Coordinates of C-alpha atoms and ligand atoms in Angstrom, one line a residue:
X194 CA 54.0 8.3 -62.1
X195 CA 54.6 5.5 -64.3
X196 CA 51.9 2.7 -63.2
X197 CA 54.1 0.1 -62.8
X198 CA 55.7 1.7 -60.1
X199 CA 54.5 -0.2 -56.8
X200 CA 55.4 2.7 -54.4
X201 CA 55.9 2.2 -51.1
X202 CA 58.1 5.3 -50.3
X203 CA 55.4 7.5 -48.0
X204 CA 51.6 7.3 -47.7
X205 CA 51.9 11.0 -48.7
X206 CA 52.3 9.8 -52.4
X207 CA 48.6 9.5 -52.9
X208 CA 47.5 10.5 -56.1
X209 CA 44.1 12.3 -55.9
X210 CA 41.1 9.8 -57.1
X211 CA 38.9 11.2 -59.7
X212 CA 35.6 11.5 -57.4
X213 CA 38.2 13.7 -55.5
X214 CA 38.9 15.4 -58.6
X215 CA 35.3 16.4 -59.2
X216 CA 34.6 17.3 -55.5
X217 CA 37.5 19.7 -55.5
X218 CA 36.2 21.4 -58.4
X219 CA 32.9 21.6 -57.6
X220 CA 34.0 23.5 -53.7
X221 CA 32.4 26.8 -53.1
X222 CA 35.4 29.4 -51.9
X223 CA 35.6 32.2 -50.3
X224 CA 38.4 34.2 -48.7
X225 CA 39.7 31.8 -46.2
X226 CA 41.8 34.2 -44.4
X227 CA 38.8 36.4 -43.3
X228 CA 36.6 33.3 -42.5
X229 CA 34.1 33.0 -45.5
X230 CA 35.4 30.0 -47.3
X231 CA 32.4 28.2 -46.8
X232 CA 33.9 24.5 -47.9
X233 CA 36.8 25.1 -45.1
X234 CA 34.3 26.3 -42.6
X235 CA 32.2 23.2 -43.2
X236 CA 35.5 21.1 -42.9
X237 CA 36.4 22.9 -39.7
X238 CA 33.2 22.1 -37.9
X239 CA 33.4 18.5 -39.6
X240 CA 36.8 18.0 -38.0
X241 CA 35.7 19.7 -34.3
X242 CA 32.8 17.1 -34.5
X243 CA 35.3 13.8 -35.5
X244 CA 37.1 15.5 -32.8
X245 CA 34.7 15.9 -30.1
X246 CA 36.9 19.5 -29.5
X247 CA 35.3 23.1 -28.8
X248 CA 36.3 23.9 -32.7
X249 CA 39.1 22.9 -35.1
X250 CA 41.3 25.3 -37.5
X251 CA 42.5 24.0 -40.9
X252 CA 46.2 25.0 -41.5
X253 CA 48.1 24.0 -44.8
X254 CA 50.4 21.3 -43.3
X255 CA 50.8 18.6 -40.6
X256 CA 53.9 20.4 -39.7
X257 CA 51.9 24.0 -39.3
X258 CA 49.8 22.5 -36.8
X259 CA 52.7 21.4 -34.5
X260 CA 54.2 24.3 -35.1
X261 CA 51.3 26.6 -34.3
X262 CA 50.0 24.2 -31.4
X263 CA 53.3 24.5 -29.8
X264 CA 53.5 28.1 -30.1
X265 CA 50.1 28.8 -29.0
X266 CA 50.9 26.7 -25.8
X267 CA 54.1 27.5 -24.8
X268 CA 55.9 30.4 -23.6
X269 CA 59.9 30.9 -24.6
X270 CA 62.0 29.4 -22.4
X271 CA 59.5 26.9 -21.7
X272 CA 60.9 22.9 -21.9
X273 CA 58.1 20.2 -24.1
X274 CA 58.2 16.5 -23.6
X275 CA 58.3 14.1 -26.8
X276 CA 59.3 10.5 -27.5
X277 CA 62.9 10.9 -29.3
X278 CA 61.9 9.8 -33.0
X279 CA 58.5 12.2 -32.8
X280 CA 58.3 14.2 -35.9
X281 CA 58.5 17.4 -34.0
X282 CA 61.6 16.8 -32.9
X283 CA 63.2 15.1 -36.0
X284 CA 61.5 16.2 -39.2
X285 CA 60.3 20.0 -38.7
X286 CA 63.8 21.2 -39.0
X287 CA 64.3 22.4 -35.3
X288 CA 60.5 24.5 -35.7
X289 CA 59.6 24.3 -32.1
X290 CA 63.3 25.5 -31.3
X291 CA 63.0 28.3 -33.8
X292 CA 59.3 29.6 -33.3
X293 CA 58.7 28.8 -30.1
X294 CA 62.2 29.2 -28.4
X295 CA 61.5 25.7 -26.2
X296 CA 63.8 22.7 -25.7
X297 CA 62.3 19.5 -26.4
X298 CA 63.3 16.7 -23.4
X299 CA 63.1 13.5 -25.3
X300 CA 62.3 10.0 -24.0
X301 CA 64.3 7.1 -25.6
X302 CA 61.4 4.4 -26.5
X303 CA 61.4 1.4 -28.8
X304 CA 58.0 2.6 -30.5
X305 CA 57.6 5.3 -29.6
X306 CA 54.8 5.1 -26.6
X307 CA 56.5 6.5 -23.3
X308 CA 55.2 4.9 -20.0
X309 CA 54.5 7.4 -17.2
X310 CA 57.8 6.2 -15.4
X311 CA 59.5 7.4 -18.2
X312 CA 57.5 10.7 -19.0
X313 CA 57.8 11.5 -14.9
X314 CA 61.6 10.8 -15.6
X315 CA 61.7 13.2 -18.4
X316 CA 60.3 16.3 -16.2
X317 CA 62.5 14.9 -14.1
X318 CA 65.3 15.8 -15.5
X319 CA 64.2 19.3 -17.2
X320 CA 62.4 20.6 -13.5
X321 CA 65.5 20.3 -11.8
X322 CA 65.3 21.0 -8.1
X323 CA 66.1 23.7 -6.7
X324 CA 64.7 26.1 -8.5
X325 CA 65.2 28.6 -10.4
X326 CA 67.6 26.1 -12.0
X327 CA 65.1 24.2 -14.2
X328 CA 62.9 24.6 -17.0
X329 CA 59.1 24.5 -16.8
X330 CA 57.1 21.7 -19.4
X331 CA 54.6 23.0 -20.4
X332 CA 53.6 20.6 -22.9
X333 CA 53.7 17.0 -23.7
X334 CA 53.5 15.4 -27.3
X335 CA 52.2 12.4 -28.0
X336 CA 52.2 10.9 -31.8
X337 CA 49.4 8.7 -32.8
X338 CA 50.2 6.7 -34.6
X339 CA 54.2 7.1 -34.0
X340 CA 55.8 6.7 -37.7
X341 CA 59.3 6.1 -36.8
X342 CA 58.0 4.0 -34.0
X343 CA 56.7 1.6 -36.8
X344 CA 53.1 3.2 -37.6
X345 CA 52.7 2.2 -33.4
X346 CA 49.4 2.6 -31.9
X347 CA 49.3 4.7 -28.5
X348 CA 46.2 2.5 -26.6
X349 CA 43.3 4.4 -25.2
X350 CA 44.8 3.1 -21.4
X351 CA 48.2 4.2 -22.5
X352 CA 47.2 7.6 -23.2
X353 CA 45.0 7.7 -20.3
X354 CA 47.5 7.6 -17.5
X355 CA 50.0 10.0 -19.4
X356 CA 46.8 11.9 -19.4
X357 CA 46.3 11.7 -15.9
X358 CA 49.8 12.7 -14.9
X359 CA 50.0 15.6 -17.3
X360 CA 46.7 17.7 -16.1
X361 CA 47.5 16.5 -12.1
X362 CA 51.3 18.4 -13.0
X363 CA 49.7 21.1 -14.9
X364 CA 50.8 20.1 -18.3
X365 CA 49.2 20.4 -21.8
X366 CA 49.3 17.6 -23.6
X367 CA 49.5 17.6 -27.6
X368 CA 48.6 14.7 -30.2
X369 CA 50.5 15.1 -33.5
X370 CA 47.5 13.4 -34.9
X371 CA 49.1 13.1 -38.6
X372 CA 47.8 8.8 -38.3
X373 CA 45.1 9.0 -36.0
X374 CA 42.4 7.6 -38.2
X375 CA 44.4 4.9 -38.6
X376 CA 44.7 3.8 -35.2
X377 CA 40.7 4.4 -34.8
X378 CA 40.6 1.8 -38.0
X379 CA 42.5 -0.6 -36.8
X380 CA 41.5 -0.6 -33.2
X381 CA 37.9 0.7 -33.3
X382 CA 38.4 3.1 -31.0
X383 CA 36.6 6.1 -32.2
X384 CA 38.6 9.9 -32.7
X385 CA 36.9 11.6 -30.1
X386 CA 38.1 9.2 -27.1
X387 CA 41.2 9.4 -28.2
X388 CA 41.3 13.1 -28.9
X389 CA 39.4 13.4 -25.2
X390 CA 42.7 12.5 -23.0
X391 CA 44.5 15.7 -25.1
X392 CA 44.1 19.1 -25.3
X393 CA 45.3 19.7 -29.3
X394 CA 45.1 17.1 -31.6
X395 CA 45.0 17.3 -35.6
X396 CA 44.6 14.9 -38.4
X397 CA 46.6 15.3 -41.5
X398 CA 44.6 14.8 -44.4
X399 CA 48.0 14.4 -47.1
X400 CA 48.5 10.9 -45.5
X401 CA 46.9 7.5 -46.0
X402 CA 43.4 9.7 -46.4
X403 CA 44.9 11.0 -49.7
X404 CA 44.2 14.6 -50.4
X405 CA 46.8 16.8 -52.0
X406 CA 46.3 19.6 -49.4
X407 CA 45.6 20.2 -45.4
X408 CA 45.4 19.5 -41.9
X409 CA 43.0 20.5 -39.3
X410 CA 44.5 21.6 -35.8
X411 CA 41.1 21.0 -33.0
X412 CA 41.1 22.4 -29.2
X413 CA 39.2 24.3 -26.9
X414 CA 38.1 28.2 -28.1
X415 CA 40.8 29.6 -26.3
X416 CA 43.4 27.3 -27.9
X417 CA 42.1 28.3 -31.2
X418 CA 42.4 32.1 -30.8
X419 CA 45.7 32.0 -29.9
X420 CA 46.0 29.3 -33.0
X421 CA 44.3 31.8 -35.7
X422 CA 46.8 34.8 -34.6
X423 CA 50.4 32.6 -35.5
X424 CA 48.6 30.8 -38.5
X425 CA 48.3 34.6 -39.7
X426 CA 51.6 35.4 -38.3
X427 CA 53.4 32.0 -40.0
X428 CA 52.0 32.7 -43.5
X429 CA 49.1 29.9 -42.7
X430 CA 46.0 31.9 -43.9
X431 CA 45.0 31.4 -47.4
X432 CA 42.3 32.8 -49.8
X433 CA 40.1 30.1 -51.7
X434 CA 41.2 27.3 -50.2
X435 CA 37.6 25.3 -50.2
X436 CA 39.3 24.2 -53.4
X437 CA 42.0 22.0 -51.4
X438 CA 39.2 21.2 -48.3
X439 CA 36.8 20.2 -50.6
X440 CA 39.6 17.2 -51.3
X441 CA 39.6 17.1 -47.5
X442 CA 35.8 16.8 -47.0
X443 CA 35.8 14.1 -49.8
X444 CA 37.9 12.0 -47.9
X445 CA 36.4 12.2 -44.7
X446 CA 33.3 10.5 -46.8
X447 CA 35.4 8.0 -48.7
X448 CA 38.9 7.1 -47.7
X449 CA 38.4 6.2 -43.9
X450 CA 37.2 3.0 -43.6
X451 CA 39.5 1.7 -46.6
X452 CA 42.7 2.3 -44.5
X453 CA 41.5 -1.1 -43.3
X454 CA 42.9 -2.7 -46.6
X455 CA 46.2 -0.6 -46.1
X456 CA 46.6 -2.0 -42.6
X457 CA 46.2 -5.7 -44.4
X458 CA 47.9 -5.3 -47.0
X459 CA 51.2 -4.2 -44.6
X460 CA 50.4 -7.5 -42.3
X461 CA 50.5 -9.2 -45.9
X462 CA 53.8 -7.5 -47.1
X463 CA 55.5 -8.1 -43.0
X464 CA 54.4 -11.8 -43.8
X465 CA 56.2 -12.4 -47.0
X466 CA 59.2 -10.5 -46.0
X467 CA 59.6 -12.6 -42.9
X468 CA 59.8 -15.4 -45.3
X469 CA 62.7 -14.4 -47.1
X470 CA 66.3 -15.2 -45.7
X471 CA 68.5 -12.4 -45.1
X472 CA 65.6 -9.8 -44.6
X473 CA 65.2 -8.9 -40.8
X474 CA 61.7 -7.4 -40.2
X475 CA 60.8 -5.1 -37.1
X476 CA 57.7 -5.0 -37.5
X477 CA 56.2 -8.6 -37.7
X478 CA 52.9 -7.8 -37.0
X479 CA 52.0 -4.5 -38.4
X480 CA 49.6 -2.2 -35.6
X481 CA 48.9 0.0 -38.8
X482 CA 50.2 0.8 -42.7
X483 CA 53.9 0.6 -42.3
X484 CA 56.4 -1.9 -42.3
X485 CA 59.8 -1.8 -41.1
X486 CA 62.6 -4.2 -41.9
X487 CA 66.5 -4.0 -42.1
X488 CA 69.0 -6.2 -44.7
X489 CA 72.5 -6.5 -42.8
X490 CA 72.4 -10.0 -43.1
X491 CA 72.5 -10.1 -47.0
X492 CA 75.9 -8.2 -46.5
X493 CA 75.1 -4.6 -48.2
X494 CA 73.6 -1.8 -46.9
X495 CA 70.0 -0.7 -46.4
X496 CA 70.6 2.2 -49.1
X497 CA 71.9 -0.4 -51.9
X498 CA 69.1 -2.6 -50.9
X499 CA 66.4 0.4 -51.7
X500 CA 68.3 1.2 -54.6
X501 CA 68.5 -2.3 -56.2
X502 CA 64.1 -2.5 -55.5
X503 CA 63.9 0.8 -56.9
X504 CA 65.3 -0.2 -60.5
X505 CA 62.8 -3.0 -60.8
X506 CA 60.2 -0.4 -59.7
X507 CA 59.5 -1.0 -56.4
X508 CA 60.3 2.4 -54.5
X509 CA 60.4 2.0 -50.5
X510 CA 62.7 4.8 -48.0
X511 CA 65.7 4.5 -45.8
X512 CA 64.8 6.1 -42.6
X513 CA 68.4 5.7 -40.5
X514 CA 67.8 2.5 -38.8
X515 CA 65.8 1.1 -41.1
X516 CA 63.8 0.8 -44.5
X517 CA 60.7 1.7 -44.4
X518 CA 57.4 0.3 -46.8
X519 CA 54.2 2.5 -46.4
X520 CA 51.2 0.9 -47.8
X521 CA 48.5 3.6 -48.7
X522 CA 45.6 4.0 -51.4
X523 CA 47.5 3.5 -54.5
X524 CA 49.1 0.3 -53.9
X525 CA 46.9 -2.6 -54.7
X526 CA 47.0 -6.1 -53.5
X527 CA 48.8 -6.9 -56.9
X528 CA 51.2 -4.3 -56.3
X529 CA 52.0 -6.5 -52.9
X530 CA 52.5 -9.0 -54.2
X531 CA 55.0 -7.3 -56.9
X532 CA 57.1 -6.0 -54.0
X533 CA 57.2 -9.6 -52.3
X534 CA 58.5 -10.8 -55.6
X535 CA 61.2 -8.5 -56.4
X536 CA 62.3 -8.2 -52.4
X537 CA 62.6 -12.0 -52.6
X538 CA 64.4 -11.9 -55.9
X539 CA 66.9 -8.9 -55.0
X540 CA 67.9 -10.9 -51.6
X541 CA 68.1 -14.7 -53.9
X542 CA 70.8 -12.1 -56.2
X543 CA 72.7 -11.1 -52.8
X544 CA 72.9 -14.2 -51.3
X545 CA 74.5 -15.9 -54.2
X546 CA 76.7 -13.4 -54.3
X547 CA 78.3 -14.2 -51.0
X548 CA 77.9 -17.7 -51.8
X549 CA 79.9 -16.9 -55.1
X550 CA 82.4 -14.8 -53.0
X551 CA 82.8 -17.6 -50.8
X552 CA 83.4 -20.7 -52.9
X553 CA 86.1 -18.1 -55.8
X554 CA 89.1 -20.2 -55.9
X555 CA 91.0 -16.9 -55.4
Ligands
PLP620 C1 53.8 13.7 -42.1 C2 53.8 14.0 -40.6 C3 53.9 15.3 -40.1 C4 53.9 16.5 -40.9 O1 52.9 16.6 -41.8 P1 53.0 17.4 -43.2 O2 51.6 17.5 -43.6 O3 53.9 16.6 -44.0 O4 53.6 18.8 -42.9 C5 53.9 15.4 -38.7 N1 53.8 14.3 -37.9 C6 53.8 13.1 -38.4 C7 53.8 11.9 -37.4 C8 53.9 12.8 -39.8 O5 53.9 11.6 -40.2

């Protein structure tokens, strides 16, 4: 990537660091697929630990472990609960559907945190009365942090009383963990009492944290049993792949605490935007490392807006409602202040346009 590039397009854009270089080469391997890769064993147990779960199983995506963690706790037929911009439900290309044969009930939320109100509203509607007309849930899935919901933070109290309701109704509840050390930065609320109000939870390493490769699904013994057979049967099990959890380890060690400065540096970039006319920003005060805003009031689209950035190399998404900015270990605080600049330049460009358009003689 060329390095004057600020690129705010995903957190997933990380570039592996040299000191994660060296550590990847370094890994001892084995065959991961009969258990004696000794790096991803290590990482496993690591993970189980941050966790505070019975044991954890590395899989090669964020999107295997929902996939997997919905099959492994879900029969077809069954109905699973998320917030209506989860992942699982818009990014995985209908997997839970496909896999798992289950119908996901949404909730409609501005963040992306439900209330129990709404989650008791949700079963409502799927455990219709009188039977045998309804659906079971068997699971509900929680997202911490919620991306779409604007890198939202799902409070320890929040989670707690979905909690509650869930194992009083029988229900399994599921963290799509792909953020979760983020929220534990920025709220000091440490993994394991978040993890402790779910029964599966994984963190994606390919995030803010860096790595090129992996994410770790934790649960109870049982979970993982059942976890190990569809990783196998998905394609999930791999041979040396200490190489690629050896990146993971690394940043376990080195990348946690510095999501701090990507959680600043997103409060800094909110800031500027808010300053610049025509730019409407959702999220004012960033929870965590994203920032969403929209540009209707400049009078183009959100798509010419990105595009216009893009060619003075500042590269930021268009997620439907909004564009999105993700701040993450490869932009710096100069790289900031670039994007401030050429948003605030772009917009100064639009508005005289409609100023010109306004005052033409014709
Ligand atoms: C990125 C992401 C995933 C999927 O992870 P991959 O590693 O890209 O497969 C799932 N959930 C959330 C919230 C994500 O942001």
């Amino acid at each position: 990537m060329a390095e004057d590039v600020v690129t705010l397009l995903s957190d997933t854009e990380t570039q592996p660091t040299a000191g994660m270089r060296a550590a990847m080469t370094a890994a001892e391997v084995g065959d991961e697929q009969k258990g004696e890769d000794p790096t991803v064993c290590l990482l496993q147990d690591r993970v189980a630990g941050l966790l505070g779960k019975e044991g954890a199983l590395w899989l090669p995506s964020g999107t295997m472990c929902n996939l997997v963690a919905v099959k492994s706790q879900t029969q077809p037929g069954d109905a699973i609960v998320a917030d209506w911009m989860a992942h699982v439900i818009r990014a995985e290309s209908g997997g839970a559907a496909l896999a798992s044969g289950v119908r996901v009930e949404p909730i409609q939320t501005e963040r992306g945190i439900f209330t129990v109100d709404e989650l008791k509203e949700a079963v409502g509607r799927t455990v219709t009365v009188p039977p045998p007309y309804g659906q079971p849930v068997r699971l509900v899935c929680v997202e911490q942090t919620h991306n779409f919901g604007g890198g939202a933070i799902w409070s320890l109290d929040e989670l707690n009383v979905v909690s509650d309701y869930a194992r009083k109704h029988k229900m399994l509840l599921h963290m799509d963990g792909a953020r979760l050390l983020n929220a534990c930065v920025a709220t000091g609320v440490p993994a394991a009492d978040f993890s402790a109000t779910v029964d599966s939870v994984w963190i994606d390493f390919t995030k803010g944290l860096g790595a090129p490769i992996g994410a770790v699904l934790a649960g109870t013994k049982d979970l993982l049993r059942e976890a190990r057979r569809y990783k196998q049967l998905f394609g999930g099990a791999m041979r040396q792949a200490g190489i690629a959890a050896a990146g993971c380890l690394y940043a376990i060690d080195h990348h946690v605490d510095r999501l701090a400065e990507d959680h600043e540096h997103a409060r800094l970039l909110a800031r500027g935007l808010l300053t610049v006319n025509g730019i409407h920003v959702h999220t004012p005060m960033p929870e965590t490392n994203m920032v969403f805003f929209d540009v209707h009031a400049l009078g183009v689209s959100n798509e010419r807006f990105v595009d216009l950035m893009a060619a003075s190399g500042v590269r930021m998404s268009q997620t439907g409602r909004a564009i999105r900015a993700v701040t993450h270990l490869d932009v710096s605080r100069c790289g900031i202040d670039r994007a401030l600049n050429v948003a605030q330049e772009v917009a100064t460009n639009l508005n005289k346009e409609k100023v010109d358009e306004n005052e033409s003689p014709l």
